[in-house]
Amino acid sequence: MTNLPPPAEELRLLDAELRRLDLRRAVLLRRREWLVHTLRAAAQPPARGAGTALWGGPPPADGGADARLPEASAPGVQNVLLVLGGVLLTIAAVAFTLVSWGHLGIAGRALVLGALTVAALGGPVVLLRRGLRSTAEAVSALGTALTVLDAYALHEVAFAGTDGFGYAAGASGVLAGVWTAYAVLAGAPAPPPTGARETAQGASAGEGARPGLRHPLPLAVATAHLPLLLWAIAAGAGPHTLTAVLLVSAAGGTAVALRAARVPVRVVAVVGALGMGIAGVLSAGWLCWSASDPGTAARAAALLAGAAAVALLAGRFVPDVDVAMGAALTAGLCLVAGVGGVLRVAVPGAWTVPGCLACGVALLAVDRTALPRPLRRGLVRAAAVVQCFAVLWSVPLVAGSVLGPSAQAARPWSGVPGDVRDAVFTDLPWPPYAATVPLVLAAVAAVLLVAGRNTTRRPAATAAALVLGWAAVFVLPVVLQLPYMAGLVTQGAVVVAALGFAQWADRTGPRPSPLTLTALLLALVTSVDLALLSLASEPATLGVLASLTAVFGAVCRRPGPAPLAAPAALAHATALACATGASAGWRPPQTALLVLLVPAVAALVAARTSGSRTTVPVEAAGAAAGLLALALTVTDPPMLALVLSFGGVLAAGTALRPKRRPAGWAAAALFLLAAWVRLTAWDVTTPEAYTLPVTGPALVVGYLRRRRDPAVSSWTAYGAGLAVTLVPSLLAAWDDRYWLRPLLLGVAALVVSLVGARHRLRAPLVLGGGVLALVTLHELAPYITQVVGALPRWVPPALAGLVLLVLGATYEQRLRDARRLREALGRLR
C-alpha cells in the first residue's frame, strides 16, 4: 500500500510545489517579453505592409502581450480627413471669391465658379454609385457651399443695385429649391445588403432603396424658413405682417416635421418651427396687449388664434403624448391671451382678468368633446394655468387685507374710521383694478368644487376651494367700502361660518380632517384680523374680544377642533383681560391680576381634558398668559411677588396630576422667586433670609430621596441644600464686624458637622467642618495678629524652620496619616 503523508504535511508539500511553479512561470514570461522586444526592434516593416495596415488590411499575426488596439477606428479617421479636406476647400473657395474675383473677367469668373460647382455637385453622384458615401458627403458639402458663393457672386455682378433683403429672400428660396432637387436627384439605387445587420439599419433609418445624401435636404429645410421673412422685411411690412410671416413659416416647418421621414430633416424642421413660432407668438402677444384700439387688438388676436390652430393641428398628428399635450397647452394659452388683449381695450380695466378667467373656464368644456385625450388634457392644463394667474393677480389685495389691520396696534382706540378700507389700507397702497377680485376668487373656487367632485383629488380641491372662497368673502367688505361696524360684523360672520364648517367637517371621527384644519386656520387668521381691526374703537374692542372668546370656547366641545380652538379662546381671553384693564384705567401691574385668570382657567381645563390632544396646547396657552402677567408686573416688585406666588400655586396644582409631576419643580422655583422678590421689596439684605427658604425644602427632598434609595450619595442629597446657606453666610460673616452672625454660623456648622459624624455622611461633615474652621480662623485672626506683632522679628522664621524640620522628619508618617484620613472619608456616605 502507498504510504500517504498526513494531511498537514501533504498540504505543505503542495504549497511548496505551487510556489516553485509560479516562480518558473514568471521567469519564462520575462524571457518571452525580452525576445519579442528584440525581434521587433531588429525587424523593419515593409512599406507595402504599412499601407495595407493603413487601408484596412489584415492585422499582424502577432497577438502577444504587447499588441495594442488602435486608438481611433478607420471610419473615424476617414471622416476626420474628409471633413478637414472639405473645410479647407470651402475656405479656399471663399478666399477666391472675395479676394481673387476681381483679377478675372466675366467669362473667367463664370467658367471657374461654374466648373467648380458642377464638379462638386456632380462628383457625389458617381461616388455614391461606387459606395463611397462619406466621400460623397464631403464633396457635396463643398458643392452646397459653392452654390452660396455663386449666389453672392451673381449679386455682385448682375444684381448689385437690388435691395439686399429682397435678393437674399429670392436667393434663399432658389437655394432651398436647388438643394431639395439635388437631394432627390443625387440618390441612387442602393447596393444589395451584405448582411441582416445592414438591412435592419437601412430599414430603421427609413432610407428605402435610395439612400442619397444626408445634408442637402436638412439644409434646404432650414433655408426654407427664411424667404418669406426676408421678403417681408424687404417690402417694409409692418409688425402685424411680420408676425403673420413668422407664424406662416412656423406652420410650414410644422408640416415638414410631421411629414418628413428622415430624422435629421424632422429635427431641423422642429427647431425652425419652434424658433419661428415662439418669436411669432411673443410678437403677437405684445401687439395684442399693447394695442390702443379694439381693431388693432383684434388683428393681433387673430394671429394668436392662427398660432393656436397650428399648435392644435400639430398636436393632433404628433405621435408623442407629452408633445401633444404641450402643443394643446400652448394653443389654449394663445387663445386666452388673444381674448384678454381684446378685452383690455374693449372693457374697463377691472374686467380684463375676469374675462380671461371666463375664457380659461370655457376651455374646460373640451374635456367632454371628441378630441383626442392628449389635446383635451393639454387644454385643461391651459385652463388651470389661466386660473392660477388669475389667483396670483388677486394676491396683493388679499395680502393687504390680511396685513393692513396690524397698523391699528400702533394707535389703539384712535377713533372710528369712515369705512373698512380706510381702516385696513391706512398705510398700504390700494391695488389697481381690484374691484373684481372677489368675483375672480369665487369663480375659481366654484370651478375647483365642480372639477374635483368625482375625482381622487376631491379633498385637496375642496380645501383649495375653501381657501379661495374665504379670501373672496374676506376682501368683500374692503372692496365694497362697507361702514366700519358692518365690516366688523362681516368678518365676525366669516369666523362663525369657518368654525361651523370645521364642526361639520369633523363629524366623521375624533381626529381632525384636512378640511377641519383648513377651516380652523382660516377662522384663526380672520379672528386675529378682526381683533386688530377692532382696536380703532374701545367698545368694538371689548365686544369683539368677548365674542371671539365665547365662539372659540363653544367650539371646544368637539374633540376635533378643540386642539386649535381652545388655545385660541384662551388667547382672545388674555387680550380681553388686557383690554378690560386698560378700559378701567388700571395700571399694567393691576391688569396682570386679571390676566392671571386665564392660566387658572387653563389649568382647570387641562386637568379635565388630561390625556387628550387638547391638554398640551391649553397648557402652553396658559403658560404664555402667565408670562405676559409677569411682564406686566416687572416694574412693581410687590405685585410681581404676588403673581409669582399665584403661578406657584397653579404649578403645584398641576403637579398633583400623575403625568405632570415635574411641574412641582416649577412650583418650587416660582415660590422661591416670589419670596426673594418680596424680601427685595422689603429692603431685606440679610442673605439667610434668601437662602434658608431654599435650604429647608432642599434638605427635606434630599432626605426623602435617600429614604427611597439609600445608594444616593450625601453630596447629591444634601450638598446643594447646605451649600446654599453656609457659603453665602460665610462670605457675609467674613466682613461682619459683629459677633452674632459668626457665633450663629459657627454653632450651625458645628451641628452640621456632628450630624455628619453621627450618621457618617461625607457632605455634612466636610461642609460643616470647613465652615467651622474658617469661622474660627476669622474670629481668632485679631488675636493671632496681636501675638505675632508682640513677638520679636526672628521668632516667625525660627518657628517656620522648626515646623519644616518636624514635617521633614515625620514625612512618611504624615503621608500615612493623610492616607488614613482619605480612606476614612471614603468610607463615609
CSV table of N, CA, C and O in Angstrom, one decimal, residues 433-494:
chain,number,residue,atom,x,y,z
A,433,TYR,N,-57.3,98.2,-10.2
A,433,TYR,CA,-58.3,97.2,-10.8
A,433,TYR,C,-58.7,96.1,-9.8
A,433,TYR,O,-58.7,94.9,-10.3
A,434,ALA,N,-58.8,96.4,-8.6
A,434,ALA,CA,-59.1,95.3,-7.6
A,434,ALA,C,-60.6,95.1,-7.3
A,434,ALA,O,-60.9,94.3,-6.4
A,435,ALA,N,-61.4,95.8,-8.0
A,435,ALA,CA,-62.9,95.7,-7.7
A,435,ALA,C,-63.5,94.4,-8.0
A,435,ALA,O,-64.5,94.0,-7.4
A,436,THR,N,-62.9,93.6,-8.9
A,436,THR,CA,-63.4,92.3,-9.3
A,436,THR,C,-62.7,91.1,-8.7
A,436,THR,O,-62.9,90.0,-9.1
A,437,VAL,N,-61.8,91.4,-7.7
A,437,VAL,CA,-61.1,90.3,-7.1
A,437,VAL,C,-62.0,89.3,-6.4
A,437,VAL,O,-61.9,88.1,-6.5
A,438,PRO,N,-63.1,89.7,-5.6
A,438,PRO,CA,-64.0,88.7,-5.1
A,438,PRO,C,-64.6,87.8,-6.1
A,438,PRO,O,-64.8,86.6,-5.9
A,439,LEU,N,-65.0,88.4,-7.2
A,439,LEU,CA,-65.6,87.6,-8.3
A,439,LEU,C,-64.7,86.6,-8.8
A,439,LEU,O,-65.0,85.4,-9.0
A,440,VAL,N,-63.4,87.0,-9.1
A,440,VAL,CA,-62.4,86.0,-9.6
A,440,VAL,C,-62.2,84.9,-8.6
A,440,VAL,O,-62.2,83.7,-9.0
A,441,LEU,N,-62.0,85.2,-7.3
A,441,LEU,CA,-61.7,84.2,-6.3
A,441,LEU,C,-62.9,83.2,-6.2
A,441,LEU,O,-62.8,82.0,-6.1
A,442,ALA,N,-64.1,83.8,-6.2
A,442,ALA,CA,-65.3,82.9,-6.1
A,442,ALA,C,-65.5,82.0,-7.3
A,442,ALA,O,-65.8,80.9,-7.2
A,443,ALA,N,-65.2,82.6,-8.5
A,443,ALA,CA,-65.3,81.7,-9.7
A,443,ALA,C,-64.3,80.6,-9.7
A,443,ALA,O,-64.6,79.4,-10.0
A,444,VAL,N,-63.1,80.9,-9.3
A,444,VAL,CA,-62.1,79.8,-9.3
A,444,VAL,C,-62.4,78.8,-8.2
A,444,VAL,O,-62.3,77.5,-8.4
A,445,ALA,N,-63.0,79.2,-7.1
A,445,ALA,CA,-63.4,78.3,-6.0
A,445,ALA,C,-64.5,77.4,-6.6
A,445,ALA,O,-64.5,76.1,-6.3
A,446,ALA,N,-65.5,77.9,-7.3
A,446,ALA,CA,-66.6,77.1,-7.8
A,446,ALA,C,-66.1,76.1,-8.9
A,446,ALA,O,-66.5,75.0,-8.9
A,447,VAL,N,-65.1,76.6,-9.7
A,447,VAL,CA,-64.6,75.6,-10.7
A,447,VAL,C,-63.9,74.5,-10.0
A,447,VAL,O,-64.0,73.3,-10.4
A,448,LEU,N,-63.1,74.8,-8.9
A,448,LEU,CA,-62.4,73.7,-8.2
A,448,LEU,C,-63.4,72.7,-7.6
A,448,LEU,O,-63.2,71.5,-7.7
A,449,LEU,N,-64.5,73.2,-7.1
A,449,LEU,CA,-65.5,72.3,-6.5
A,449,LEU,C,-66.2,71.4,-7.5
A,449,LEU,O,-66.4,70.2,-7.3
A,450,VAL,N,-66.5,72.0,-8.7
A,450,VAL,CA,-67.2,71.2,-9.7
A,450,VAL,C,-66.2,70.3,-10.4
A,450,VAL,O,-66.5,69.1,-10.6
A,451,ALA,N,-65.0,70.7,-10.6
A,451,ALA,CA,-64.0,69.8,-11.3
A,451,ALA,C,-63.5,68.7,-10.5
A,451,ALA,O,-63.1,67.6,-11.0
A,452,GLY,N,-63.5,68.9,-9.2
A,452,GLY,CA,-62.9,67.8,-8.3
A,452,GLY,C,-63.9,67.0,-7.6
A,452,GLY,O,-63.5,66.2,-6.7
A,453,ARG,N,-65.2,67.1,-7.9
A,453,ARG,CA,-66.2,66.4,-7.1
A,453,ARG,C,-66.2,64.9,-7.3
A,453,ARG,O,-66.5,64.1,-6.4
A,454,ASN,N,-65.8,64.4,-8.5
A,454,ASN,CA,-65.8,63.0,-8.8
A,454,ASN,C,-64.4,62.4,-9.1
A,454,ASN,O,-64.2,61.5,-9.8
A,455,THR,N,-63.4,63.1,-8.5
A,455,THR,CA,-62.0,62.6,-8.7
A,455,THR,C,-61.4,62.2,-7.4
A,455,THR,O,-61.9,62.4,-6.3
A,456,THR,N,-60.2,61.6,-7.5
A,456,THR,CA,-59.5,61.2,-6.3
A,456,THR,C,-58.9,62.4,-5.5
A,456,THR,O,-58.5,62.3,-4.4
A,457,ARG,N,-58.8,63.6,-6.2
A,457,ARG,CA,-58.3,64.8,-5.6
A,457,ARG,C,-59.3,65.6,-5.0
A,457,ARG,O,-59.1,66.8,-4.8
A,458,ARG,N,-60.5,65.1,-4.7
A,458,ARG,CA,-61.6,65.9,-4.1
A,458,ARG,C,-61.2,66.6,-2.8
A,458,ARG,O,-61.5,67.7,-2.6
A,459,PRO,N,-60.6,65.9,-1.8
A,459,PRO,CA,-60.2,66.6,-0.6
A,459,PRO,C,-59.3,67.8,-0.8
A,459,PRO,O,-59.6,68.9,-0.2
A,460,ALA,N,-58.3,67.7,-1.6
A,460,ALA,CA,-57.4,68.8,-1.9
A,460,ALA,C,-58.1,69.9,-2.6
A,460,ALA,O,-58.0,71.1,-2.3
A,461,ALA,N,-59.0,69.5,-3.6
A,461,ALA,CA,-59.7,70.6,-4.4
A,461,ALA,C,-60.7,71.3,-3.5
A,461,ALA,O,-60.9,72.5,-3.5
A,462,THR,N,-61.3,70.5,-2.6
A,462,THR,CA,-62.3,71.2,-1.6
A,462,THR,C,-61.6,72.1,-0.7
A,462,THR,O,-62.1,73.2,-0.4
A,463,ALA,N,-60.4,71.7,-0.2
A,463,ALA,CA,-59.6,72.6,0.7
A,463,ALA,C,-59.2,73.9,0.0
A,463,ALA,O,-59.3,75.0,0.5
A,464,ALA,N,-58.7,73.7,-1.2
A,464,ALA,CA,-58.3,74.9,-2.0
A,464,ALA,C,-59.5,75.8,-2.3
A,464,ALA,O,-59.4,77.0,-2.2
A,465,ALA,N,-60.6,75.2,-2.6
A,465,ALA,CA,-61.9,76.0,-2.9
A,465,ALA,C,-62.3,76.7,-1.6
A,465,ALA,O,-62.8,77.9,-1.6
A,466,LEU,N,-62.1,76.1,-0.4
A,466,LEU,CA,-62.5,76.7,0.8
A,466,LEU,C,-61.6,77.9,1.1
A,466,LEU,O,-62.1,79.0,1.5
A,467,VAL,N,-60.3,77.8,0.8
A,467,VAL,CA,-59.4,78.9,1.0
A,467,VAL,C,-59.8,80.1,0.1
A,467,VAL,O,-59.8,81.3,0.5
A,468,LEU,N,-60.0,79.8,-1.2
A,468,LEU,CA,-60.4,80.8,-2.2
A,468,LEU,C,-61.7,81.5,-1.8
A,468,LEU,O,-61.9,82.7,-1.9
A,469,GLY,N,-62.7,80.7,-1.4
A,469,GLY,CA,-64.0,81.2,-1.0
A,469,GLY,C,-63.8,82.1,0.2
A,469,GLY,O,-64.5,83.2,0.3
A,470,TRP,N,-63.0,81.7,1.2
A,470,TRP,CA,-62.8,82.6,2.3
A,470,TRP,C,-62.1,83.9,1.9
A,470,TRP,O,-62.5,85.0,2.4
A,471,ALA,N,-61.1,83.8,1.0
A,471,ALA,CA,-60.5,85.0,0.5
A,471,ALA,C,-61.5,86.0,-0.1
A,471,ALA,O,-61.4,87.2,0.0
A,472,ALA,N,-62.4,85.4,-0.9
A,472,ALA,CA,-63.4,86.2,-1.6
A,472,ALA,C,-64.3,87.0,-0.6
A,472,ALA,O,-64.6,88.2,-0.8
A,473,VAL,N,-64.7,86.3,0.4
A,473,VAL,CA,-65.6,86.9,1.4
A,473,VAL,C,-64.8,87.9,2.3
A,473,VAL,O,-65.3,88.9,2.7
A,474,PHE,N,-63.6,87.5,2.5
A,474,PHE,CA,-62.7,88.3,3.4
A,474,PHE,C,-62.5,89.7,2.8
A,474,PHE,O,-62.4,90.7,3.5
A,475,VAL,N,-62.2,89.8,1.5
A,475,VAL,CA,-61.9,91.1,0.9
A,475,VAL,C,-63.2,91.8,0.4
A,475,VAL,O,-63.1,93.0,0.0
A,476,LEU,N,-64.3,91.2,0.5
A,476,LEU,CA,-65.5,91.8,0.0
A,476,LEU,C,-65.9,93.1,0.8
A,476,LEU,O,-66.2,94.1,0.1
A,477,PRO,N,-65.8,93.2,2.1
A,477,PRO,CA,-66.1,94.5,2.8
A,477,PRO,C,-65.1,95.6,2.4
A,477,PRO,O,-65.5,96.8,2.3
A,478,VAL,N,-63.8,95.2,2.1
A,478,VAL,CA,-62.9,96.3,1.7
A,478,VAL,C,-63.2,96.8,0.3
A,478,VAL,O,-63.1,98.0,0.0
A,479,VAL,N,-63.6,95.8,-0.6
A,479,VAL,CA,-63.9,96.2,-2.0
A,479,VAL,C,-65.1,97.1,-2.0
A,479,VAL,O,-65.2,98.1,-2.7
A,480,LEU,N,-66.1,96.7,-1.2
A,480,LEU,CA,-67.4,97.4,-1.2
A,480,LEU,C,-67.4,98.7,-0.4
A,480,LEU,O,-68.4,99.4,-0.4
A,481,GLN,N,-66.3,98.9,0.4
A,481,GLN,CA,-66.1,100.0,1.2
A,481,GLN,C,-67.3,100.1,2.2
A,481,GLN,O,-68.0,101.2,2.4
A,482,LEU,N,-67.6,99.0,2.9
A,482,LEU,CA,-68.7,99.0,3.9
A,482,LEU,C,-68.3,99.8,5.0
A,482,LEU,O,-67.1,100.1,5.3
A,483,PRO,N,-69.3,100.3,5.8
A,483,PRO,CA,-69.1,101.0,7.0
A,483,PRO,C,-68.2,100.2,8.0
A,483,PRO,O,-68.2,98.9,7.9
A,484,TYR,N,-67.6,100.9,8.9
A,484,TYR,CA,-66.7,100.2,9.8
A,484,TYR,C,-67.4,99.1,10.6
A,484,TYR,O,-66.9,97.9,10.7
A,485,MET,N,-68.5,99.3,11.2
A,485,MET,CA,-69.2,98.3,12.0
A,485,MET,C,-69.7,97.2,11.1
A,485,MET,O,-69.7,96.0,11.5
A,486,ALA,N,-70.2,97.5,9.9
A,486,ALA,CA,-70.6,96.5,9.0
A,486,ALA,C,-69.4,95.5,8.6
A,486,ALA,O,-69.6,94.3,8.5
A,487,GLY,N,-68.3,96.1,8.5
A,487,GLY,CA,-67.1,95.3,8.2
A,487,GLY,C,-66.8,94.4,9.4
A,487,GLY,O,-66.4,93.2,9.1
A,488,LEU,N,-66.9,94.9,10.6
A,488,LEU,CA,-66.6,94.0,11.8
A,488,LEU,C,-67.6,92.9,11.8
A,488,LEU,O,-67.3,91.7,12.1
A,489,VAL,N,-68.9,93.2,11.6
A,489,VAL,CA,-69.9,92.1,11.6
A,489,VAL,C,-69.7,91.1,10.5
A,489,VAL,O,-69.8,89.9,10.7
A,490,THR,N,-69.2,91.6,9.3
A,490,THR,CA,-69.0,90.6,8.2
A,490,THR,C,-67.8,89.7,8.6
A,490,THR,O,-67.9,88.5,8.4
A,491,GLN,N,-66.7,90.2,9.1
A,491,GLN,CA,-65.6,89.4,9.5
A,491,GLN,C,-66.0,88.4,10.6
A,491,GLN,O,-65.5,87.3,10.7
A,492,GLY,N,-66.8,88.9,11.5
A,492,GLY,CA,-67.3,88.0,12.6
A,492,GLY,C,-68.1,86.9,12.0
A,492,GLY,O,-68.0,85.7,12.5
A,493,ALA,N,-68.9,87.2,11.0
A,493,ALA,CA,-69.7,86.1,10.4
A,493,ALA,C,-68.8,85.1,9.7
A,493,ALA,O,-69.1,83.9,9.7
A,494,VAL,N,-67.7,85.6,9.1
A,494,VAL,CA,-66.7,84.7,8.5
A,494,VAL,C,-66.1,83.8,9.5
A,494,VAL,O,-66.0,82.5,9.3
